Amino acid sequence: MNLARSVAIELAHFAPKFQVRPAFQFINSTQPFVTTLFDPIQLGDIHCANRIFMAPLTRCRATPGTDAPNALIAEYYAQRASAGLIVSEATQIVPQGKGYTGTPGIYSVQQEAGWKLVADAVHAKGGKIVAQLWHVGAISHPDFQPAGALPVSSSPYNPGGTTYTQNGKQERVEARPLELLEIHHLIAGYRHSAEVAKRAGLDGVEIHSANGYLLEQFLRDSINKRTDEFGGSVENRIRFAVAAVDQAIAVFGAGRVGIRLSPVSAANAAMRDSDTQATYGALVDALAARKIAFVHFIEGNTGGARELAGFDFAGAKKTLTSAGVAYVGNNEYDRTLAMASMKLGNLDAVAFGVPFISNPDLPERLRSDAPLNVADTKTFYSEGANGYTDYPSF
Ligand code: 8OZ
């Protein structure tokens, strides 16, 4: 696993109709009111106390054997409940969707009970949490697959690189293309996982369609060479991601569904689409038409440079805002950039990743401009409470 990967920061903004007038401002004031990170936001049907969101962060602490969340994981999320919204670590919708040791699933009864522990613990602290629904596609290894099968993708695809399995460091292999019927089974899998999330009492779901995993392996023509209705045209390549979103909407309603996209990222060595703007622009249009709660963008290279060339993020913000869909920004934000971006109206909320690992009380620290604890990268994907639930609040 890539220890250097540290993921996200984000900030959310939203449609003017939801803006909250600061207390100091009077009706006749000529001063324009400015939304800040610390103002609440109505994210579809989810009310968030502030716009400092916790980005999804893989931490690999699920219970071995069942891949279920447990009491330690519930404690970790409850410690971070002052986030406006927590997006859970990526959680596989089916056993085949797993690509790392210790990541939780969201399909079995044990996992449902585990997510209920998490939802109840976060809600008891007044927080909100959605589950990030995930399938890694080719970013797996036969060691993680039922019966040691090959990983799957849109097309024959070897993402390269190595991964740590129960058998040590392993080279990735070439994934096999999914049969058409299997794609339909996986679409049903997204629905099943959304149902598990709902029964567990989570506030909604975010579809993981970023970072070179399965849905992005369908979006990008650099990987997707299919000739059926899931390949070829832009319309066909966005079909799987949109179908996953539609299943989540069928379960939760559009107001509790979000999606995460990384249009220009090279995460997991995914080659860029030949026309990033056309592909991701069409996807954004389809999401705006569905009036989902939010679209969560990794701006630039995941956990790296905020080099935005190739996709018009500001244009996406405009499209989403006119549809009442919140734009959540993420990637390498700090307090200064987050506050400035909010002020400029570039986004509706910001998702912070690594800062939330080491600062359970991040919103209060940002509000008071308190110093931040530094995260220990060595414990990002390790076991137990060390580097997980033992970071102090200010
Ligand atoms: C870091 C390590 C393993 C997985 C992603 C779900 O990049 C991940 C991930 C991040 O979206």
Short mmCIF file of N, CA and C and ligand atoms in Angstrom, two decimals, residues 1-7 56-60 89-91 99-100 103 132 134 136 139 208 210-213 260 267-268 298 302 380-381, ligand 1:
data_model
loop_
_atom_site.label_atom_id
_atom_site.label_comp_id
_atom_site.label_asym_id
_atom_site.label_seq_id
_atom_site.Cartn_x
_atom_site.Cartn_y
_atom_site.Cartn_z
N MET A 1 0.84 -1.20 0.00
CA MET A 1 0.00 0.00 0.00
C MET A 1 0.87 1.24 0.00
N ASN A 2 0.41 2.27 -0.64
CA ASN A 2 1.19 3.48 -0.79
C ASN A 2 1.13 4.33 0.48
N LEU A 3 2.18 4.24 1.27
CA LEU A 3 2.19 4.95 2.55
C LEU A 3 2.25 6.46 2.34
N ALA A 4 2.77 6.86 1.21
CA ALA A 4 2.92 8.29 0.97
C ALA A 4 1.55 8.94 0.70
N ARG A 5 0.64 8.09 0.27
CA ARG A 5 -0.68 8.62 -0.10
C ARG A 5 -1.35 9.21 1.11
N SER A 6 -1.66 10.45 1.11
CA SER A 6 -2.31 10.94 2.30
C SER A 6 -3.67 11.56 2.04
N VAL A 7 -4.05 11.65 0.88
CA VAL A 7 -5.40 12.06 0.54
C VAL A 7 -5.78 13.50 0.88
N PRO A 56 -12.78 11.01 2.86
CA PRO A 56 -12.63 9.58 3.06
C PRO A 56 -11.16 9.21 3.23
N LEU A 57 -10.86 8.40 4.23
CA LEU A 57 -9.47 8.06 4.56
C LEU A 57 -9.37 6.57 4.87
N THR A 58 -8.68 5.86 4.03
CA THR A 58 -8.45 4.43 4.25
C THR A 58 -7.54 4.24 5.46
N ARG A 59 -7.97 3.46 6.45
CA ARG A 59 -7.19 3.28 7.68
C ARG A 59 -6.97 1.79 8.04
N CYS A 60 -7.65 0.89 7.31
CA CYS A 60 -7.31 -0.54 7.38
C CYS A 60 -7.46 -1.17 8.77
N GLU A 89 -14.27 6.17 5.30
CA GLU A 89 -13.26 5.50 4.50
C GLU A 89 -13.96 4.68 3.42
N ALA A 90 -13.27 4.44 2.31
CA ALA A 90 -13.87 3.66 1.23
C ALA A 90 -14.23 2.26 1.75
N THR A 91 -15.43 1.79 1.38
CA THR A 91 -15.91 0.50 1.88
C THR A 91 -16.45 -0.33 0.72
N GLY A 99 -9.29 -4.41 -2.26
CA GLY A 99 -7.94 -4.37 -2.82
C GLY A 99 -6.84 -4.17 -1.81
N TYR A 100 -7.20 -4.13 -0.53
CA TYR A 100 -6.20 -3.91 0.52
C TYR A 100 -6.60 -4.68 1.78
N THR A 103 -9.60 -3.20 4.88
CA THR A 103 -10.64 -2.24 4.52
C THR A 103 -12.01 -2.85 4.82
N GLN A 132 -18.78 5.78 2.01
CA GLN A 132 -18.25 5.86 0.65
C GLN A 132 -18.26 4.47 0.01
N TRP A 134 -17.55 1.62 -2.68
CA TRP A 134 -16.29 1.45 -3.42
C TRP A 134 -16.17 0.06 -4.03
N VAL A 136 -12.73 -1.63 -6.12
CA VAL A 136 -11.40 -1.25 -6.62
C VAL A 136 -11.15 -1.70 -8.05
N ILE A 139 -7.50 -2.65 -9.19
CA ILE A 139 -6.51 -2.31 -8.15
C ILE A 139 -6.64 -3.34 -7.02
N HIS A 208 -17.86 6.25 -4.80
CA HIS A 208 -16.44 6.46 -5.11
C HIS A 208 -16.22 6.21 -6.61
N ALA A 210 -13.52 7.71 -8.31
CA ALA A 210 -12.26 8.48 -8.44
C ALA A 210 -11.05 7.55 -8.33
N ASN A 211 -9.88 8.17 -8.45
CA ASN A 211 -8.59 7.56 -8.08
C ASN A 211 -8.26 6.24 -8.79
N GLY A 212 -8.77 6.08 -9.99
CA GLY A 212 -8.36 4.92 -10.79
C GLY A 212 -9.04 3.62 -10.41
N TYR A 213 -10.06 3.66 -9.57
CA TYR A 213 -10.77 2.43 -9.19
C TYR A 213 -11.86 2.10 -10.23
N ARG A 260 -17.75 11.13 -5.62
CA ARG A 260 -16.40 11.70 -5.60
C ARG A 260 -15.73 11.45 -6.94
N ALA A 267 -3.93 9.13 -9.92
CA ALA A 267 -3.87 8.16 -8.82
C ALA A 267 -3.98 6.73 -9.35
N ASN A 268 -3.23 5.84 -8.74
CA ASN A 268 -3.19 4.43 -9.13
C ASN A 268 -2.78 4.26 -10.59
N ILE A 298 -11.68 15.90 -6.21
CA ILE A 298 -10.25 15.94 -5.92
C ILE A 298 -9.66 16.87 -6.98
N THR A 302 -4.28 13.51 -6.75
CA THR A 302 -4.66 13.07 -5.41
C THR A 302 -3.48 13.08 -4.44
N PHE A 380 -0.73 5.31 9.34
CA PHE A 380 -1.93 5.52 8.52
C PHE A 380 -2.67 4.20 8.29
N TYR A 381 -1.89 3.15 7.97
CA TYR A 381 -2.51 1.87 7.58
C TYR A 381 -2.11 0.74 8.52
C1 8OZ B 1 -5.09 5.13 0.23
C2 8OZ B 1 -4.83 3.79 0.41
C3 8OZ B 1 -5.75 2.86 -0.03
C4 8OZ B 1 -6.90 3.26 -0.67
C5 8OZ B 1 -8.39 6.11 -2.55
C6 8OZ B 1 -9.56 4.49 -1.27
O1 8OZ B 1 -7.31 6.51 -3.02
C7 8OZ B 1 -8.40 5.04 -1.54
C8 8OZ B 1 -7.15 4.61 -0.86
C9 8OZ B 1 -6.23 5.53 -0.40
O2 8OZ B 1 -9.46 6.59 -2.94
#
